[in-house]
Short mmCIF file of C-alpha atoms in Angstrom, two decimals:
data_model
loop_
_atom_site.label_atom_id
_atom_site.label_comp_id
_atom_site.label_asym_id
_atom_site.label_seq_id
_atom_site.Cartn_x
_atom_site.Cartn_y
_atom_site.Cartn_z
CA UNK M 98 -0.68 118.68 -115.03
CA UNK M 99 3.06 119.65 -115.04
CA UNK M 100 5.44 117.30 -116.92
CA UNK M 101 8.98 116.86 -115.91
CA UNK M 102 11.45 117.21 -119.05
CA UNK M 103 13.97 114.91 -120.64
CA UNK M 104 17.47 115.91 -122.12
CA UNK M 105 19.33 113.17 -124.14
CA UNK M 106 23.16 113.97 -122.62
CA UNK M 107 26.19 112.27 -124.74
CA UNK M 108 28.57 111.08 -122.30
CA UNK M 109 31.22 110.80 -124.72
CA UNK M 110 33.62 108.25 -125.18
CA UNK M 111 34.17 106.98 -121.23
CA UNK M 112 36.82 109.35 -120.57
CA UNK M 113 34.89 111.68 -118.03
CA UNK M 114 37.42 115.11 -118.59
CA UNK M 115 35.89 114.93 -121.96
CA UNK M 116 32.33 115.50 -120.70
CA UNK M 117 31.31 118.88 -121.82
CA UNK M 118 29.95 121.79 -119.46
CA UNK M 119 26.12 121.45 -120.27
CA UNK M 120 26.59 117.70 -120.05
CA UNK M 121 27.92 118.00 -116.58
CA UNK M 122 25.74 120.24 -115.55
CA UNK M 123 22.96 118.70 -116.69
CA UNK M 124 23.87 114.94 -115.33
CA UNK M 125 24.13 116.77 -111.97
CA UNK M 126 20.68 118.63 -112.23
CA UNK M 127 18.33 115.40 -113.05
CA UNK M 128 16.39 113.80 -111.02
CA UNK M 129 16.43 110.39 -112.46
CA UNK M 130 19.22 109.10 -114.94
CA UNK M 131 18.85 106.60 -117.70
CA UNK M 132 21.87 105.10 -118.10
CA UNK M 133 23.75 103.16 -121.15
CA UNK M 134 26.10 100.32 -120.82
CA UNK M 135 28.99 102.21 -122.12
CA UNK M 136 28.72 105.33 -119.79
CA UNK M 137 31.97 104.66 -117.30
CA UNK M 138 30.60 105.05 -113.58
CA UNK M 139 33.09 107.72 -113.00
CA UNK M 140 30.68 109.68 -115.06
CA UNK M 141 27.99 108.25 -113.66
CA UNK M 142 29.25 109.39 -109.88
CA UNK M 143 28.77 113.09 -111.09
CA UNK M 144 25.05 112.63 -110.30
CA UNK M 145 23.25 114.06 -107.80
CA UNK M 146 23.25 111.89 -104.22
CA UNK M 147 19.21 111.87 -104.54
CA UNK M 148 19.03 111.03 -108.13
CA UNK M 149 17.17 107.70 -109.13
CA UNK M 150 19.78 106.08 -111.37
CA UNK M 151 18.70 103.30 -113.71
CA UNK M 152 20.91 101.52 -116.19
CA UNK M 153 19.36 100.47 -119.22
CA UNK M 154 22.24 98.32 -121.44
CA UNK M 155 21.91 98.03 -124.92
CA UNK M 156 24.96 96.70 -126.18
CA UNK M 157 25.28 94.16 -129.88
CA UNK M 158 25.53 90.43 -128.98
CA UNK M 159 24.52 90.71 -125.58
CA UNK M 160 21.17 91.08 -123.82
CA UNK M 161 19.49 94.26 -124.04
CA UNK M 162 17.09 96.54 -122.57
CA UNK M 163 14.17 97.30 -125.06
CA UNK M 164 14.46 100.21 -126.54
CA UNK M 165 10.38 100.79 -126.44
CA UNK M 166 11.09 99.79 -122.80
CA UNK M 167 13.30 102.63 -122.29
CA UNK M 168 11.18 105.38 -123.99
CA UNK M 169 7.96 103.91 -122.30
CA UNK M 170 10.51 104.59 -118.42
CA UNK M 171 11.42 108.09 -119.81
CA UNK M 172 7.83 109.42 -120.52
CA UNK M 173 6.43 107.75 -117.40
CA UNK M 174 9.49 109.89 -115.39
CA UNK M 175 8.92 112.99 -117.43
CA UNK M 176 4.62 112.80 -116.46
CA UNK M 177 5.59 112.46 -112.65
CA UNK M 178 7.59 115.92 -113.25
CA UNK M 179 10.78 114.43 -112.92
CA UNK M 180 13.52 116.06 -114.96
CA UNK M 181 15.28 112.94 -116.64
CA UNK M 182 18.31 112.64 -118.45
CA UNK M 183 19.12 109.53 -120.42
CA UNK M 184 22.55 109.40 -120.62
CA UNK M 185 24.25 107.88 -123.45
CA UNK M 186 27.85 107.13 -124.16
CA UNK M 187 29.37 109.21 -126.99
CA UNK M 188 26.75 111.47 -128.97
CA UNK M 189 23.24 110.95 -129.12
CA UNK M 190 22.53 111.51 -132.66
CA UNK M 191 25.36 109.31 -133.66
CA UNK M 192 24.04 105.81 -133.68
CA UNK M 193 22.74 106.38 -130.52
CA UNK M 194 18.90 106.59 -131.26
CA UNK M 195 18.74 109.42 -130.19
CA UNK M 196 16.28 110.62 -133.34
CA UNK M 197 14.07 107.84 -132.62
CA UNK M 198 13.57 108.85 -128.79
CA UNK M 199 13.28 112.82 -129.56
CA UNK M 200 10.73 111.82 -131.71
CA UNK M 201 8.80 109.55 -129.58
CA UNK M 202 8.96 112.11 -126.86
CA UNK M 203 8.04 114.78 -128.63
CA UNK M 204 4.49 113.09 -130.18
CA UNK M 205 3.55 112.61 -126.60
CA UNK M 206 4.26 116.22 -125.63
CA UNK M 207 6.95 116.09 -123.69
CA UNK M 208 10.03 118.67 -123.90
CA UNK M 209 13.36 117.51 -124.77
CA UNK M 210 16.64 118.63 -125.26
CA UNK M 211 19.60 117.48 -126.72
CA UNK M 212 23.32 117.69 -125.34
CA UNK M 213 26.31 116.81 -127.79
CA UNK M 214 29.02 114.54 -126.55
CA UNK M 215 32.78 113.87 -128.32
CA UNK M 216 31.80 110.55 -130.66
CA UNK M 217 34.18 107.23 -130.01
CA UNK M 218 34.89 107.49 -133.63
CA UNK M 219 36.55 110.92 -133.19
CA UNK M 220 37.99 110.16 -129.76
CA UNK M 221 39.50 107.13 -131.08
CA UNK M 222 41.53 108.91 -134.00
CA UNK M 223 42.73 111.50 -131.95
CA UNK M 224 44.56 109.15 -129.23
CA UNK M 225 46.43 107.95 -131.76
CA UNK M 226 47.60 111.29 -133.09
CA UNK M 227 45.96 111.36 -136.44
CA UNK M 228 42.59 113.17 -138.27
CA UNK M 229 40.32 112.23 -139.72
CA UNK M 230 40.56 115.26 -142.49
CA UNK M 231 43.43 115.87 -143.70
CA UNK M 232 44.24 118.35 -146.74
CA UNK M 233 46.43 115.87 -148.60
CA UNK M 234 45.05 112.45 -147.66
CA UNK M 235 41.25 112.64 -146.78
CA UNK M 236 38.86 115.21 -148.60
CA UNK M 237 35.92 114.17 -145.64
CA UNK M 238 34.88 111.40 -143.58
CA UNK M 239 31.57 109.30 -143.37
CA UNK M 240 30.46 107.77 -139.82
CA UNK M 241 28.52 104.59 -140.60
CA UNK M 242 27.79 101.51 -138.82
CA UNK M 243 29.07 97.89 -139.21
CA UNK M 244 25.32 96.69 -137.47
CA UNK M 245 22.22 96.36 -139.51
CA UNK M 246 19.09 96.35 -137.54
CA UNK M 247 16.85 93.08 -138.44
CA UNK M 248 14.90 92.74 -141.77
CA UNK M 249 17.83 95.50 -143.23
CA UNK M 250 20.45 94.79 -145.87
CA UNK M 251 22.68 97.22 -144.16
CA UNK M 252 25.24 99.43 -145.55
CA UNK M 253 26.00 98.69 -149.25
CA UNK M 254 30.17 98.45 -148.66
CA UNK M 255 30.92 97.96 -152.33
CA UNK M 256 29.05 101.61 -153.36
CA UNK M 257 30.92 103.15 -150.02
CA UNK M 258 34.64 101.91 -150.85
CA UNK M 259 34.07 103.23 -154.43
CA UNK M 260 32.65 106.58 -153.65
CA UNK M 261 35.67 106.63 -150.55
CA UNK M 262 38.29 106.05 -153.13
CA UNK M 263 37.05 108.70 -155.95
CA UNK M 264 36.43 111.23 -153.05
CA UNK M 265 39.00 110.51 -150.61
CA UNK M 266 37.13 110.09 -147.79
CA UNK M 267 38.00 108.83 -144.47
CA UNK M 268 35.71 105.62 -143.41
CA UNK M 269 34.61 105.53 -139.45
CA UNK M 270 32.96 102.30 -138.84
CA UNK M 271 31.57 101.67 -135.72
CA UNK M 272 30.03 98.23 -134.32
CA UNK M 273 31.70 96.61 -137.08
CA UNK M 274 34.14 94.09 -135.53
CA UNK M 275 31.91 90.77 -135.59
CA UNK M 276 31.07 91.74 -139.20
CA UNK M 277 34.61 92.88 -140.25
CA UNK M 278 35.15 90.01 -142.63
CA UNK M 279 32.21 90.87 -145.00
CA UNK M 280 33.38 94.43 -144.69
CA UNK M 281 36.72 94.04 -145.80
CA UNK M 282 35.62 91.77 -148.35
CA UNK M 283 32.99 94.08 -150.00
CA UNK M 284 35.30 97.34 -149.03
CA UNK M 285 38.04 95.52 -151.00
CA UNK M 286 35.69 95.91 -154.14
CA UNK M 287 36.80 99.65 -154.85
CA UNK M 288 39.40 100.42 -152.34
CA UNK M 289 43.15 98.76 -152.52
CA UNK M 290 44.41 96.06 -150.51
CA UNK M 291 47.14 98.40 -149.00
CA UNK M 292 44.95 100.69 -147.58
CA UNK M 293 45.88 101.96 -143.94
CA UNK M 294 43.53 100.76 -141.10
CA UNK M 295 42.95 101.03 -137.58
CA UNK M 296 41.44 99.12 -135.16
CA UNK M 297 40.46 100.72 -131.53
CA UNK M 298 39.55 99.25 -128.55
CA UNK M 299 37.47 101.09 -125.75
CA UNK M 300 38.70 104.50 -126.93
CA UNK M 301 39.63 106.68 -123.82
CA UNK M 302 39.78 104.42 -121.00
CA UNK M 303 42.83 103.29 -119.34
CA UNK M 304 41.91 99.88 -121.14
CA UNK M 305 42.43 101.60 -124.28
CA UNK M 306 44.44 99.56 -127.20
CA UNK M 307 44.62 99.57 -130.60
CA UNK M 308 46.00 97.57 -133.88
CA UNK M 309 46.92 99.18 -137.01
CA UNK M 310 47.12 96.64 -140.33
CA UNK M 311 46.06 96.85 -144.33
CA UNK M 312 42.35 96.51 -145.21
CA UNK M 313 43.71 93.29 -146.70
CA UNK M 314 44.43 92.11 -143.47
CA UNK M 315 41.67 93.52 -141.58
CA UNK M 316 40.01 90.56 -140.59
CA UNK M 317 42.47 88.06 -139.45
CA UNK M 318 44.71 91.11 -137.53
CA UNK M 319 41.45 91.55 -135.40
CA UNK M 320 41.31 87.49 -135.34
CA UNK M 321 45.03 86.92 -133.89
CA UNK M 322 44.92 90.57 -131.89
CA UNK M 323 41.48 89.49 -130.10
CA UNK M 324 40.58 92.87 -130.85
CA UNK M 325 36.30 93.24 -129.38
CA UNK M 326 33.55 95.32 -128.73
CA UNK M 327 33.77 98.65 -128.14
CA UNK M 328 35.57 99.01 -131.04
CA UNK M 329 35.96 101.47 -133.81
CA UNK M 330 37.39 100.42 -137.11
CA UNK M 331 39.28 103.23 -138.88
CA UNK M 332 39.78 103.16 -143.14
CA UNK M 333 41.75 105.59 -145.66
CA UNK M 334 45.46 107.37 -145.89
CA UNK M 335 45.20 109.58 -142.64
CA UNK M 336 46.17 106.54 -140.73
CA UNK M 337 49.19 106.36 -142.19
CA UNK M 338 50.03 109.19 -139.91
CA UNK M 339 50.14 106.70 -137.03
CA UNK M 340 53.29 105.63 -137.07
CA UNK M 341 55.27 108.88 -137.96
CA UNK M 342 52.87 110.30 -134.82
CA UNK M 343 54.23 106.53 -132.60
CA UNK M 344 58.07 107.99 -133.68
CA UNK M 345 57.07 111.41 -132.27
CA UNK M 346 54.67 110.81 -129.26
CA UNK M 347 55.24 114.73 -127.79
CA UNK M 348 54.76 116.52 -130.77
CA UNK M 349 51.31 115.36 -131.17
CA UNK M 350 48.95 114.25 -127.79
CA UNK M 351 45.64 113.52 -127.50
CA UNK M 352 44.50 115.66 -124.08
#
């Protein structure tokens, strides 16, 4: 029997210009789509006109497809020789789950490959004209999430903000807004008050908006700016740049 194939494709952040060649092309070549909440349907529309689309939402706080649902649809597509791409917003291997469903594919024989897409907490910096790495203000970065699975402690915040402080690291936190009062609190441990932050809203899109406050006042400038999911949450000295990039908006834009 001839299986089909799956390719995990990373949508990127909703914008669809910042889909990548091989994503494209491979979004138009499948045969059935599995689709995440957070891909924007003028991605979606890229698709072939015979392609079986099926949206499969996983999104924090609301209801959710199963994820051993999903893998159970993409094997079952894959054994009727379909080729099936689940497509994913941002990158696949970046909180996306993407190692759980190569792996589950991959002990049931099934080939799979794996298209990058530009991450939301990249995306997000870069619209508002700053880096993430910067030679005098941030030594690295460290992409971590604000959303423990159940049964997990988590992230341990107080050992991050000490090790971002002695290294002078940048801190990308994604899925963190509903939690962002035990993060500043525990951040605040080993990183100062004054500290730059950013908040951003559905990074890309035309709905796009963003806050920038202390990580003193992290929590209650996300209270009063109704700041919500999507949302990436943006710590250290390279946002400091925002403003200076705000006074100059054509010296620096984000494509």
């Amino acid at each position: 029997m001839t299986h089909g194939k799956v390719t995990l494709v990373g949508a990127g952040p909703g914008d669809p210009e910042l889909l990548t060649l091989k994503a494209l092309k491979a979004i138009q070549r499948a045969t059935v789509l599995l689709v995440d909440d957070l891909v924007s349907d003028e991605i979606v529309a890229f698709a072939a006109p015979g392609a079986r689309i099926v949206y499969v939402g996983k999104r924090g706080g609301c209801k959710s497809t199963p994820q051993a649902f999903i893998e159970k649809l993409m094997l079952m597509a894959a054994r009727e020789g379909e080729d099936v791409v689940r497509l994913k917003g941002g990158d696949p291997f970046i909180f996306g789950r993407g190692g759980e469903e190569v792996e589950h594919l991959r002990e049931a024989g099934i080939a799979v490959d794996v298209v990058n897409g530009i991450t939301s907490g990249l995306a997000a910096v870069t619209s508002l004209g700053v880096p993430l790495t910067h030679r005098e203000h941030a030594h690295g970065v460290v992409f971590v999430t604000g959303h423990a699975k159940p049964g997990d402690s988590g992230t341990d915040w107080k050992a991050l903000a000490a090790t971002a402080h002695s290294a002078r690291l940048t801190l990308v936190i994604y899925m963190g807004v509903s939690g962002a009062e035990r993060i500043q609190d525990e951040l605040l441990s080993g990183l100062p008050a004054a500290t730059p932050v950013a908040v951003i809203q559905s990074a890309s899109l035309p709905t796009q908006r963003h806050i920038t406050t202390t990580l003193g006042e992290l929590a209650s400038a996300i209270r009063e700016a109704g700041m919500a999911s999507p949302s990436v949450i943006v710590v250290g000295d390279v946002i400091s740049g925002v403003a200076l990039a705000a006074a100059h908006p054509d010296a620096v834009r984000a494509a």
